[in-house]
């Protein structure tokens, strides 16, 4: 069994109900996910559609599956029957496709807009101006089968924690500004294994942690 029970319980105690733990189970076997499930974990995050579908078919149906990777429009229909939350929505066109497929499944699917806060070319996302434009021009109101619940951000991969905190703070301020007028915004997903402590200081409501609870991932994928 590869899971770290002690670390998992330590993180749950640290979150203390203030933030939701999404256990990042990418590349991890069903047995490890089930072991964490048996400890009470219900929110799991996956990056690949095919892998997610295979796991969803084999594991308990009360698991809340989060899609946290970069989602291609042509893969949306595969996960709409069961997905709990899509984290990394980075365009209006993707939102429209999720809306279209959710309508076919008679569902309203919760989504987070991925906001570009790191100064790295490898990161996807919308910038602050694009996010504000979506809300201020009421484009989201036309989508009846998606509900934008908040934002997701990934900080720069760096040892400079002052830089990381500045990036998280930028997203927190954007979230607070828009939530004043859009009360459906309740989720601020930021913080991973290496920086979740800082994310919590900046009022993250959802952290995505994999290696601390599952051990190091297979980096060949």
mmCIF file with all atom_site columns, C-alpha atoms in Angstrom:
data_model
loop_
_atom_site.group_PDB
_atom_site.id
_atom_site.type_symbol
_atom_site.label_atom_id
_atom_site.label_alt_id
_atom_site.label_comp_id
_atom_site.label_asym_id
_atom_site.label_entity_id
_atom_site.label_seq_id
_atom_site.pdbx_PDB_ins_code
_atom_site.Cartn_x
_atom_site.Cartn_y
_atom_site.Cartn_z
_atom_site.occupancy
_atom_site.B_iso_or_equiv
_atom_site.pdbx_formal_charge
_atom_site.auth_seq_id
_atom_site.auth_comp_id
_atom_site.auth_asym_id
_atom_site.auth_atom_id
_atom_site.pdbx_PDB_model_num
ATOM 1   C CA . UNK A 1 1   ? 0.000   0.000  0.000   1.00 0.00 ? 1   UNK A CA 1
ATOM 2   C CA . UNK A 1 2   ? 1.599   3.238  -1.160  1.00 0.00 ? 2   UNK A CA 1
ATOM 3   C CA . UNK A 1 3   ? -0.575  5.753  0.660   1.00 0.00 ? 3   UNK A CA 1
ATOM 4   C CA . UNK A 1 4   ? 0.802   7.728  3.584   1.00 0.00 ? 4   UNK A CA 1
ATOM 5   C CA . UNK A 1 5   ? -1.921  7.454  6.228   1.00 0.00 ? 5   UNK A CA 1
ATOM 6   C CA . UNK A 1 6   ? -0.140  9.607  8.774   1.00 0.00 ? 6   UNK A CA 1
ATOM 7   C CA . UNK A 1 7   ? 0.464   12.451 6.334   1.00 0.00 ? 7   UNK A CA 1
ATOM 8   C CA . UNK A 1 8   ? -3.110  12.238 5.056   1.00 0.00 ? 8   UNK A CA 1
ATOM 9   C CA . UNK A 1 9   ? -4.520  12.581 8.567   1.00 0.00 ? 9   UNK A CA 1
ATOM 10  C CA . UNK A 1 10  ? -2.091  15.415 9.307   1.00 0.00 ? 10  UNK A CA 1
ATOM 11  C CA . UNK A 1 11  ? -3.289  17.345 6.222   1.00 0.00 ? 11  UNK A CA 1
ATOM 12  C CA . UNK A 1 12  ? -6.953  16.763 7.045   1.00 0.00 ? 12  UNK A CA 1
ATOM 13  C CA . UNK A 1 13  ? -6.342  18.107 10.551  1.00 0.00 ? 13  UNK A CA 1
ATOM 14  C CA . UNK A 1 14  ? -4.491  21.105 9.123   1.00 0.00 ? 14  UNK A CA 1
ATOM 15  C CA . UNK A 1 15  ? -7.317  21.922 6.696   1.00 0.00 ? 15  UNK A CA 1
ATOM 16  C CA . UNK A 1 16  ? -9.766  21.687 9.598   1.00 0.00 ? 16  UNK A CA 1
ATOM 17  C CA . UNK A 1 17  ? -12.812 22.009 7.373   1.00 0.00 ? 17  UNK A CA 1
ATOM 18  C CA . UNK A 1 18  ? -11.651 25.340 5.935   1.00 0.00 ? 18  UNK A CA 1
ATOM 19  C CA . UNK A 1 19  ? -10.532 23.851 2.623   1.00 0.00 ? 19  UNK A CA 1
ATOM 20  C CA . UNK A 1 20  ? -11.372 20.729 0.645   1.00 0.00 ? 20  UNK A CA 1
ATOM 21  C CA . UNK A 1 21  ? -8.617  18.246 -0.105  1.00 0.00 ? 21  UNK A CA 1
ATOM 22  C CA . UNK A 1 22  ? -8.618  16.936 -3.675  1.00 0.00 ? 22  UNK A CA 1
ATOM 23  C CA . UNK A 1 23  ? -6.347  13.885 -3.630  1.00 0.00 ? 23  UNK A CA 1
ATOM 24  C CA . UNK A 1 24  ? -4.527  13.873 -6.972  1.00 0.00 ? 24  UNK A CA 1
ATOM 25  C CA . UNK A 1 25  ? -4.690  10.243 -8.029  1.00 0.00 ? 25  UNK A CA 1
ATOM 26  C CA . UNK A 1 26  ? -3.217  10.556 -11.535 1.00 0.00 ? 26  UNK A CA 1
ATOM 27  C CA . UNK A 1 27  ? -1.269  7.359  -12.452 1.00 0.00 ? 27  UNK A CA 1
ATOM 28  C CA . UNK A 1 28  ? -2.144  5.797  -9.089  1.00 0.00 ? 28  UNK A CA 1
ATOM 29  C CA . UNK A 1 29  ? -3.725  2.317  -9.015  1.00 0.00 ? 29  UNK A CA 1
ATOM 30  C CA . UNK A 1 30  ? -7.328  1.714  -8.048  1.00 0.00 ? 30  UNK A CA 1
ATOM 31  C CA . UNK A 1 31  ? -6.133  -0.095 -4.916  1.00 0.00 ? 31  UNK A CA 1
ATOM 32  C CA . UNK A 1 32  ? -4.432  3.023  -3.561  1.00 0.00 ? 32  UNK A CA 1
ATOM 33  C CA . UNK A 1 33  ? -7.460  5.192  -4.294  1.00 0.00 ? 33  UNK A CA 1
ATOM 34  C CA . UNK A 1 34  ? -9.691  2.681  -2.512  1.00 0.00 ? 34  UNK A CA 1
ATOM 35  C CA . UNK A 1 35  ? -7.333  2.661  0.490   1.00 0.00 ? 35  UNK A CA 1
ATOM 36  C CA . UNK A 1 36  ? -7.628  6.444  0.799   1.00 0.00 ? 36  UNK A CA 1
ATOM 37  C CA . UNK A 1 37  ? -11.395 6.182  0.216   1.00 0.00 ? 37  UNK A CA 1
ATOM 38  C CA . UNK A 1 38  ? -11.580 3.778  3.158   1.00 0.00 ? 38  UNK A CA 1
ATOM 39  C CA . UNK A 1 39  ? -10.010 6.488  5.344   1.00 0.00 ? 39  UNK A CA 1
ATOM 40  C CA . UNK A 1 40  ? -12.884 8.803  4.405   1.00 0.00 ? 40  UNK A CA 1
ATOM 41  C CA . UNK A 1 41  ? -11.509 10.650 1.362   1.00 0.00 ? 41  UNK A CA 1
ATOM 42  C CA . UNK A 1 42  ? -14.145 11.335 -1.305  1.00 0.00 ? 42  UNK A CA 1
ATOM 43  C CA . UNK A 1 43  ? -12.627 13.986 -3.615  1.00 0.00 ? 43  UNK A CA 1
ATOM 44  C CA . UNK A 1 44  ? -10.117 12.705 -6.162  1.00 0.00 ? 44  UNK A CA 1
ATOM 45  C CA . UNK A 1 45  ? -8.458  14.532 -9.045  1.00 0.00 ? 45  UNK A CA 1
ATOM 46  C CA . UNK A 1 46  ? -7.445  13.100 -12.418 1.00 0.00 ? 46  UNK A CA 1
ATOM 47  C CA . UNK A 1 47  ? -5.633  14.590 -15.438 1.00 0.00 ? 47  UNK A CA 1
ATOM 48  C CA . UNK A 1 48  ? -6.417  12.125 -18.218 1.00 0.00 ? 48  UNK A CA 1
ATOM 49  C CA . UNK A 1 49  ? -9.903  11.387 -19.519 1.00 0.00 ? 49  UNK A CA 1
ATOM 50  C CA . UNK A 1 50  ? -9.339  7.732  -20.425 1.00 0.00 ? 50  UNK A CA 1
ATOM 51  C CA . UNK A 1 51  ? -7.706  6.928  -17.094 1.00 0.00 ? 51  UNK A CA 1
ATOM 52  C CA . UNK A 1 52  ? -10.485 8.727  -15.236 1.00 0.00 ? 52  UNK A CA 1
ATOM 53  C CA . UNK A 1 53  ? -13.174 6.774  -17.076 1.00 0.00 ? 53  UNK A CA 1
ATOM 54  C CA . UNK A 1 54  ? -11.505 3.466  -16.270 1.00 0.00 ? 54  UNK A CA 1
ATOM 55  C CA . UNK A 1 55  ? -11.212 4.309  -12.586 1.00 0.00 ? 55  UNK A CA 1
ATOM 56  C CA . UNK A 1 56  ? -14.732 5.712  -12.306 1.00 0.00 ? 56  UNK A CA 1
ATOM 57  C CA . UNK A 1 57  ? -16.107 2.406  -13.595 1.00 0.00 ? 57  UNK A CA 1
ATOM 58  C CA . UNK A 1 58  ? -14.274 0.397  -10.928 1.00 0.00 ? 58  UNK A CA 1
ATOM 59  C CA . UNK A 1 59  ? -14.613 2.541  -7.813  1.00 0.00 ? 59  UNK A CA 1
ATOM 60  C CA . UNK A 1 60  ? -17.496 3.511  -5.479  1.00 0.00 ? 60  UNK A CA 1
ATOM 61  C CA . UNK A 1 61  ? -20.102 5.784  -7.003  1.00 0.00 ? 61  UNK A CA 1
ATOM 62  C CA . UNK A 1 62  ? -20.059 8.323  -4.178  1.00 0.00 ? 62  UNK A CA 1
ATOM 63  C CA . UNK A 1 63  ? -16.566 9.467  -5.136  1.00 0.00 ? 63  UNK A CA 1
ATOM 64  C CA . UNK A 1 64  ? -16.520 13.092 -6.291  1.00 0.00 ? 64  UNK A CA 1
ATOM 65  C CA . UNK A 1 65  ? -14.299 13.120 -9.365  1.00 0.00 ? 65  UNK A CA 1
ATOM 66  C CA . UNK A 1 66  ? -12.446 16.321 -10.235 1.00 0.00 ? 66  UNK A CA 1
ATOM 67  C CA . UNK A 1 67  ? -10.906 16.817 -13.660 1.00 0.00 ? 67  UNK A CA 1
ATOM 68  C CA . UNK A 1 68  ? -7.818  18.932 -13.011 1.00 0.00 ? 68  UNK A CA 1
ATOM 69  C CA . UNK A 1 69  ? -5.877  18.572 -16.266 1.00 0.00 ? 69  UNK A CA 1
ATOM 70  C CA . UNK A 1 70  ? -6.060  20.471 -19.542 1.00 0.00 ? 70  UNK A CA 1
ATOM 71  C CA . UNK A 1 71  ? -9.376  19.347 -21.062 1.00 0.00 ? 71  UNK A CA 1
ATOM 72  C CA . UNK A 1 72  ? -9.783  19.100 -24.821 1.00 0.00 ? 72  UNK A CA 1
ATOM 73  C CA . UNK A 1 73  ? -13.229 19.940 -26.198 1.00 0.00 ? 73  UNK A CA 1
ATOM 74  C CA . UNK A 1 74  ? -13.560 16.608 -27.991 1.00 0.00 ? 74  UNK A CA 1
ATOM 75  C CA . UNK A 1 75  ? -13.115 14.742 -24.678 1.00 0.00 ? 75  UNK A CA 1
ATOM 76  C CA . UNK A 1 76  ? -15.777 16.640 -22.733 1.00 0.00 ? 76  UNK A CA 1
ATOM 77  C CA . UNK A 1 77  ? -18.652 14.300 -23.616 1.00 0.00 ? 77  UNK A CA 1
ATOM 78  C CA . UNK A 1 78  ? -16.835 11.320 -22.083 1.00 0.00 ? 78  UNK A CA 1
ATOM 79  C CA . UNK A 1 79  ? -16.866 12.720 -18.552 1.00 0.00 ? 79  UNK A CA 1
ATOM 80  C CA . UNK A 1 80  ? -20.077 14.769 -18.446 1.00 0.00 ? 80  UNK A CA 1
ATOM 81  C CA . UNK A 1 81  ? -22.265 11.903 -17.158 1.00 0.00 ? 81  UNK A CA 1
ATOM 82  C CA . UNK A 1 82  ? -20.411 11.732 -13.832 1.00 0.00 ? 82  UNK A CA 1
ATOM 83  C CA . UNK A 1 83  ? -17.850 14.514 -13.313 1.00 0.00 ? 83  UNK A CA 1
ATOM 84  C CA . UNK A 1 84  ? -18.233 16.525 -10.086 1.00 0.00 ? 84  UNK A CA 1
ATOM 85  C CA . UNK A 1 85  ? -16.054 19.548 -10.875 1.00 0.00 ? 85  UNK A CA 1
ATOM 86  C CA . UNK A 1 86  ? -13.940 20.605 -13.873 1.00 0.00 ? 86  UNK A CA 1
ATOM 87  C CA . UNK A 1 87  ? -11.049 22.748 -12.611 1.00 0.00 ? 87  UNK A CA 1
ATOM 88  C CA . UNK A 1 88  ? -9.120  23.979 -15.612 1.00 0.00 ? 88  UNK A CA 1
ATOM 89  C CA . UNK A 1 89  ? -11.594 25.715 -17.918 1.00 0.00 ? 89  UNK A CA 1
ATOM 90  C CA . UNK A 1 90  ? -9.470  28.158 -19.882 1.00 0.00 ? 90  UNK A CA 1
ATOM 91  C CA . UNK A 1 91  ? -11.752 29.445 -22.657 1.00 0.00 ? 91  UNK A CA 1
ATOM 92  C CA . UNK A 1 92  ? -15.339 30.432 -23.374 1.00 0.00 ? 92  UNK A CA 1
ATOM 93  C CA . UNK A 1 93  ? -15.441 27.881 -26.204 1.00 0.00 ? 93  UNK A CA 1
ATOM 94  C CA . UNK A 1 94  ? -14.650 25.070 -23.736 1.00 0.00 ? 94  UNK A CA 1
ATOM 95  C CA . UNK A 1 95  ? -17.360 26.322 -21.376 1.00 0.00 ? 95  UNK A CA 1
ATOM 96  C CA . UNK A 1 96  ? -19.837 26.260 -24.254 1.00 0.00 ? 96  UNK A CA 1
ATOM 97  C CA . UNK A 1 97  ? -18.918 22.670 -25.098 1.00 0.00 ? 97  UNK A CA 1
ATOM 98  C CA . UNK A 1 98  ? -19.343 21.607 -21.465 1.00 0.00 ? 98  UNK A CA 1
ATOM 99  C CA . UNK A 1 99  ? -22.726 23.368 -21.439 1.00 0.00 ? 99  UNK A CA 1
ATOM 100 C CA . UNK A 1 100 ? -23.763 21.567 -24.627 1.00 0.00 ? 100 UNK A CA 1
ATOM 101 C CA . UNK A 1 101 ? -22.777 18.113 -23.348 1.00 0.00 ? 101 UNK A CA 1
ATOM 102 C CA . UNK A 1 102 ? -24.215 18.743 -19.876 1.00 0.00 ? 102 UNK A CA 1
ATOM 103 C CA . UNK A 1 103 ? -27.566 19.614 -21.448 1.00 0.00 ? 103 UNK A CA 1
ATOM 104 C CA . UNK A 1 104 ? -27.578 16.260 -23.275 1.00 0.00 ? 104 UNK A CA 1
ATOM 105 C CA . UNK A 1 105 ? -27.074 14.565 -19.896 1.00 0.00 ? 105 UNK A CA 1
ATOM 106 C CA . UNK A 1 106 ? -29.688 16.737 -18.167 1.00 0.00 ? 106 UNK A CA 1
ATOM 107 C CA . UNK A 1 107 ? -27.046 18.019 -15.761 1.00 0.00 ? 107 UNK A CA 1
ATOM 108 C CA . UNK A 1 108 ? -25.631 21.310 -14.565 1.00 0.00 ? 108 UNK A CA 1
ATOM 109 C CA . UNK A 1 109 ? -21.871 20.860 -14.291 1.00 0.00 ? 109 UNK A CA 1
ATOM 110 C CA . UNK A 1 110 ? -19.781 22.890 -11.877 1.00 0.00 ? 110 UNK A CA 1
ATOM 111 C CA . UNK A 1 111 ? -16.628 24.448 -13.325 1.00 0.00 ? 111 UNK A CA 1
ATOM 112 C CA . UNK A 1 112 ? -13.697 26.594 -12.262 1.00 0.00 ? 112 UNK A CA 1
ATOM 113 C CA . UNK A 1 113 ? -12.012 29.103 -14.542 1.00 0.00 ? 113 UNK A CA 1
ATOM 114 C CA . UNK A 1 114 ? -8.273  28.575 -14.699 1.00 0.00 ? 114 UNK A CA 1
ATOM 115 C CA . UNK A 1 115 ? -6.564  31.917 -14.175 1.00 0.00 ? 115 UNK A CA 1
ATOM 116 C CA . UNK A 1 116 ? -3.049  32.478 -15.432 1.00 0.00 ? 116 UNK A CA 1
ATOM 117 C CA . UNK A 1 117 ? -1.077  33.725 -12.416 1.00 0.00 ? 117 UNK A CA 1
ATOM 118 C CA . UNK A 1 118 ? 2.390   32.235 -13.038 1.00 0.00 ? 118 UNK A CA 1
ATOM 119 C CA . UNK A 1 119 ? 4.877   33.872 -15.371 1.00 0.00 ? 119 UNK A CA 1
ATOM 120 C CA . UNK A 1 120 ? 5.556   30.601 -17.194 1.00 0.00 ? 120 UNK A CA 1
ATOM 121 C CA . UNK A 1 121 ? 4.752   29.757 -20.791 1.00 0.00 ? 121 UNK A CA 1
ATOM 122 C CA . UNK A 1 122 ? 3.845   26.181 -19.840 1.00 0.00 ? 122 UNK A CA 1
ATOM 123 C CA . UNK A 1 123 ? 0.786   27.251 -17.865 1.00 0.00 ? 123 UNK A CA 1
ATOM 124 C CA . UNK A 1 124 ? -2.676  27.494 -19.400 1.00 0.00 ? 124 UNK A CA 1
ATOM 125 C CA . UNK A 1 125 ? -5.384  29.896 -18.344 1.00 0.00 ? 125 UNK A CA 1
ATOM 126 C CA . UNK A 1 126 ? -7.227  33.162 -18.724 1.00 0.00 ? 126 UNK A CA 1
ATOM 127 C CA . UNK A 1 127 ? -5.733  36.427 -17.540 1.00 0.00 ? 127 UNK A CA 1
ATOM 128 C CA . UNK A 1 128 ? -7.525  38.699 -15.073 1.00 0.00 ? 128 UNK A CA 1
ATOM 129 C CA . UNK A 1 129 ? -8.922  40.971 -17.782 1.00 0.00 ? 129 UNK A CA 1
ATOM 130 C CA . UNK A 1 130 ? -10.404 38.040 -19.708 1.00 0.00 ? 130 UNK A CA 1
ATOM 131 C CA . UNK A 1 131 ? -12.053 36.713 -16.549 1.00 0.00 ? 131 UNK A CA 1
ATOM 132 C CA . UNK A 1 132 ? -13.581 40.083 -15.688 1.00 0.00 ? 132 UNK A CA 1
ATOM 133 C CA . UNK A 1 133 ? -14.794 40.458 -19.263 1.00 0.00 ? 133 UNK A CA 1
ATOM 134 C CA . UNK A 1 134 ? -16.656 37.128 -19.058 1.00 0.00 ? 134 UNK A CA 1
ATOM 135 C CA . UNK A 1 135 ? -18.523 38.243 -15.947 1.00 0.00 ? 135 UNK A CA 1
ATOM 136 C CA . UNK A 1 136 ? -19.074 41.879 -16.839 1.00 0.00 ? 136 UNK A CA 1
ATOM 137 C CA . UNK A 1 137 ? -20.506 41.086 -20.273 1.00 0.00 ? 137 UNK A CA 1
ATOM 138 C CA . UNK A 1 138 ? -22.881 38.449 -18.884 1.00 0.00 ? 138 UNK A CA 1
ATOM 139 C CA . UNK A 1 139 ? -21.643 35.831 -21.331 1.00 0.00 ? 139 UNK A CA 1
ATOM 140 C CA . UNK A 1 140 ? -21.806 33.231 -18.581 1.00 0.00 ? 140 UNK A CA 1
ATOM 141 C CA . UNK A 1 141 ? -25.520 33.840 -18.020 1.00 0.00 ? 141 UNK A CA 1
ATOM 142 C CA . UNK A 1 142 ? -26.301 32.384 -21.441 1.00 0.00 ? 142 UNK A CA 1
ATOM 143 C CA . UNK A 1 143 ? -24.931 29.006 -20.353 1.00 0.00 ? 143 UNK A CA 1
ATOM 144 C CA . UNK A 1 144 ? -27.711 27.212 -18.501 1.00 0.00 ? 144 UNK A CA 1
ATOM 145 C CA . UNK A 1 145 ? -25.987 23.860 -17.924 1.00 0.00 ? 145 UNK A CA 1
ATOM 146 C CA . UNK A 1 146 ? -22.707 25.023 -16.461 1.00 0.00 ? 146 UNK A CA 1
ATOM 147 C CA . UNK A 1 147 ? -22.150 26.843 -13.200 1.00 0.00 ? 147 UNK A CA 1
ATOM 148 C CA . UNK A 1 148 ? -18.880 28.697 -12.697 1.00 0.00 ? 148 UNK A CA 1
ATOM 149 C CA . UNK A 1 149 ? -18.153 28.222 -9.014  1.00 0.00 ? 149 UNK A CA 1
ATOM 150 C CA . UNK A 1 150 ? -14.807 29.953 -8.776  1.00 0.00 ? 150 UNK A CA 1
ATOM 151 C CA . UNK A 1 151 ? -11.212 29.968 -9.941  1.00 0.00 ? 151 UNK A CA 1
ATOM 152 C CA . UNK A 1 152 ? -8.216  27.675 -10.104 1.00 0.00 ? 152 UNK A CA 1
ATOM 153 C CA . UNK A 1 153 ? -4.634  28.858 -10.232 1.00 0.00 ? 153 UNK A CA 1
ATOM 154 C CA . UNK A 1 154 ? -1.179  27.304 -10.358 1.00 0.00 ? 154 UNK A CA 1
ATOM 155 C CA . UNK A 1 155 ? 1.735   29.265 -8.970  1.00 0.00 ? 155 UNK A CA 1
ATOM 156 C CA . UNK A 1 156 ? 5.190   29.366 -10.537 1.00 0.00 ? 156 UNK A CA 1
ATOM 157 C CA . UNK A 1 157 ? 7.357   26.295 -9.940  1.00 0.00 ? 157 UNK A CA 1
ATOM 158 C CA . UNK A 1 158 ? 9.992   28.001 -7.827  1.00 0.00 ? 158 UNK A CA 1
ATOM 159 C CA . UNK A 1 159 ? 11.642  27.947 -4.428  1.00 0.00 ? 159 UNK A CA 1
ATOM 160 C CA . UNK A 1 160 ? 10.852  31.646 -4.037  1.00 0.00 ? 160 UNK A CA 1
ATOM 161 C CA . UNK A 1 161 ? 7.857   31.443 -1.737  1.00 0.00 ? 161 UNK A CA 1
ATOM 162 C CA . UNK A 1 162 ? 7.443   35.232 -1.729  1.00 0.00 ? 162 UNK A CA 1
ATOM 163 C CA . UNK A 1 163 ? 6.770   35.043 -5.465  1.00 0.00 ? 163 UNK A CA 1
ATOM 164 C CA . UNK A 1 164 ? 4.335   32.154 -4.950  1.00 0.00 ? 164 UNK A CA 1
ATOM 165 C CA . UNK A 1 165 ? 2.481   34.062 -2.259  1.00 0.00 ? 165 UNK A CA 1
ATOM 166 C CA . UNK A 1 166 ? 2.249   37.161 -4.459  1.00 0.00 ? 166 UNK A CA 1
ATOM 167 C CA . UNK A 1 167 ? 0.683   35.050 -7.233  1.00 0.00 ? 167 UNK A CA 1
ATOM 168 C CA . UNK A 1 168 ? -1.828  33.449 -4.885  1.00 0.00 ? 168 UNK A CA 1
ATOM 169 C CA . UNK A 1 169 ? -2.660  36.855 -3.418  1.00 0.00 ? 169 UNK A CA 1
ATOM 170 C CA . UNK A 1 170 ? -3.320  38.230 -6.906  1.00 0.00 ? 170 UNK A CA 1
ATOM 171 C CA . UNK A 1 171 ? -5.857  35.454 -7.531  1.00 0.00 ? 171 UNK A CA 1
ATOM 172 C CA . UNK A 1 172 ? -7.432  35.929 -4.105  1.00 0.00 ? 172 UNK A CA 1
ATOM 173 C CA . UNK A 1 173 ? -8.006  39.613 -4.815  1.00 0.00 ? 173 UNK A CA 1
ATOM 174 C CA . UNK A 1 174 ? -9.581  38.871 -8.204  1.00 0.00 ? 174 UNK A CA 1
ATOM 175 C CA . UNK A 1 175 ? -11.820 36.254 -6.585  1.00 0.00 ? 175 UNK A CA 1
ATOM 176 C CA . UNK A 1 176 ? -12.889 38.613 -3.787  1.00 0.00 ? 176 UNK A CA 1
ATOM 177 C CA . UNK A 1 177 ? -13.573 41.437 -6.231  1.00 0.00 ? 177 UNK A CA 1
ATOM 178 C CA . UNK A 1 178 ? -15.874 39.341 -8.434  1.00 0.00 ? 178 UNK A CA 1
ATOM 179 C CA . UNK A 1 179 ? -17.502 37.368 -5.618  1.00 0.00 ? 179 UNK A CA 1
ATOM 180 C CA . UNK A 1 180 ? -18.890 40.646 -4.257  1.00 0.00 ? 180 UNK A CA 1
ATOM 181 C CA . UNK A 1 181 ? -21.228 40.829 -7.249  1.00 0.00 ? 181 UNK A CA 1
ATOM 182 C CA . UNK A 1 182 ? -21.418 37.118 -8.117  1.00 0.00 ? 182 UNK A CA 1
ATOM 183 C CA . UNK A 1 183 ? -22.285 35.177 -4.942  1.00 0.00 ? 183 UNK A CA 1
ATOM 184 C CA . UNK A 1 184 ? -22.120 31.819 -6.730  1.00 0.00 ? 184 UNK A CA 1
ATOM 185 C CA . UNK A 1 185 ? -18.317 32.168 -6.602  1.00 0.00 ? 185 UNK A CA 1
ATOM 186 C CA . UNK A 1 186 ? -17.380 30.095 -3.565  1.00 0.00 ? 186 UNK A CA 1
ATOM 187 C CA . UNK A 1 187 ? -14.380 27.985 -4.645  1.00 0.00 ? 187 UNK A CA 1
ATOM 188 C CA . UNK A 1 188 ? -10.786 29.171 -4.814  1.00 0.00 ? 188 UNK A CA 1
ATOM 189 C CA . UNK A 1 189 ? -8.671  26.184 -5.846  1.00 0.00 ? 189 UNK A CA 1
ATOM 190 C CA . UNK A 1 190 ? -4.986  26.891 -5.329  1.00 0.00 ? 190 UNK A CA 1
ATOM 191 C CA . UNK A 1 191 ? -2.144  25.080 -3.623  1.00 0.00 ? 191 UNK A CA 1
ATOM 192 C CA . UNK A 1 192 ? -0.441  21.764 -4.298  1.00 0.00 ? 192 UNK A CA 1
ATOM 193 C CA . UNK A 1 193 ? 1.938   19.523 -2.345  1.00 0.00 ? 193 UNK A CA 1
ATOM 194 C CA . UNK A 1 194 ? 4.821   22.006 -2.380  1.00 0.00 ? 194 UNK A CA 1
ATOM 195 C CA . UNK A 1 195 ? 2.918   25.237 -1.718  1.00 0.00 ? 195 UNK A CA 1
ATOM 196 C CA . UNK A 1 196 ? -0.453  24.466 -0.144  1.00 0.00 ? 196 UNK A CA 1
ATOM 197 C CA . UNK A 1 197 ? 0.582   25.977 3.219   1.00 0.00 ? 197 UNK A CA 1
ATOM 198 C CA . UNK A 1 198 ? 0.982   29.362 1.509   1.00 0.00 ? 198 UNK A CA 1
ATOM 199 C CA . UNK A 1 199 ? -2.259  28.907 -0.435  1.00 0.00 ? 199 UNK A CA 1
ATOM 200 C CA . UNK A 1 200 ? -4.120  28.360 2.834   1.00 0.00 ? 200 UNK A CA 1
ATOM 201 C CA . UNK A 1 201 ? -2.697  31.607 4.236   1.00 0.00 ? 201 UNK A CA 1
ATOM 202 C CA . UNK A 1 202 ? -4.145  33.326 1.150   1.00 0.00 ? 202 UNK A CA 1
ATOM 203 C CA . UNK A 1 203 ? -7.602  31.807 1.792   1.00 0.00 ? 203 UNK A CA 1
ATOM 204 C CA . UNK A 1 204 ? -7.623  28.893 -0.620  1.00 0.00 ? 204 UNK A CA 1
ATOM 205 C CA . UNK A 1 205 ? -10.797 26.803 -0.215  1.00 0.00 ? 205 UNK A CA 1
ATOM 206 C CA . UNK A 1 206 ? -9.504  23.792 -2.159  1.00 0.00 ? 206 UNK A CA 1
ATOM 207 C CA . UNK A 1 207 ? -6.034  22.236 -2.368  1.00 0.00 ? 207 UNK A CA 1
ATOM 208 C CA . UNK A 1 208 ? -4.807  19.628 -4.852  1.00 0.00 ? 208 UNK A CA 1
ATOM 209 C CA . UNK A 1 209 ? -2.336  17.261 -3.213  1.00 0.00 ? 209 UNK A CA 1
ATOM 210 C CA . UNK A 1 210 ? -0.912  14.088 -4.698  1.00 0.00 ? 210 UNK A CA 1
ATOM 211 C CA . UNK A 1 211 ? 2.626   13.084 -3.757  1.00 0.00 ? 211 UNK A CA 1
ATOM 212 C CA . UNK A 1 212 ? 2.276   13.785 -0.030  1.00 0.00 ? 212 UNK A CA 1
ATOM 213 C CA . UNK A 1 213 ? -0.587  11.315 0.355   1.00 0.00 ? 213 UNK A CA 1
ATOM 214 C CA . UNK A 1 214 ? 0.135   8.872  -2.479  1.00 0.00 ? 214 UNK A CA 1
ATOM 215 C CA . UNK A 1 215 ? 3.916   9.030  -2.721  1.00 0.00 ? 215 UNK A CA 1
ATOM 216 C CA . UNK A 1 216 ? 5.791   10.322 -5.770  1.00 0.00 ? 216 UNK A CA 1
ATOM 217 C CA . UNK A 1 217 ? 4.013   9.875  -9.099  1.00 0.00 ? 217 UNK A CA 1
ATOM 218 C CA . UNK A 1 218 ? 5.377   8.084  -12.123 1.00 0.00 ? 218 UNK A CA 1
ATOM 219 C CA . UNK A 1 219 ? 6.944   11.040 -13.985 1.00 0.00 ? 219 UNK A CA 1
ATOM 220 C CA . UNK A 1 220 ? 7.216   9.123  -17.261 1.00 0.00 ? 220 UNK A CA 1
ATOM 221 C CA . UNK A 1 221 ? 3.606   10.134 -18.035 1.00 0.00 ? 221 UNK A CA 1
#
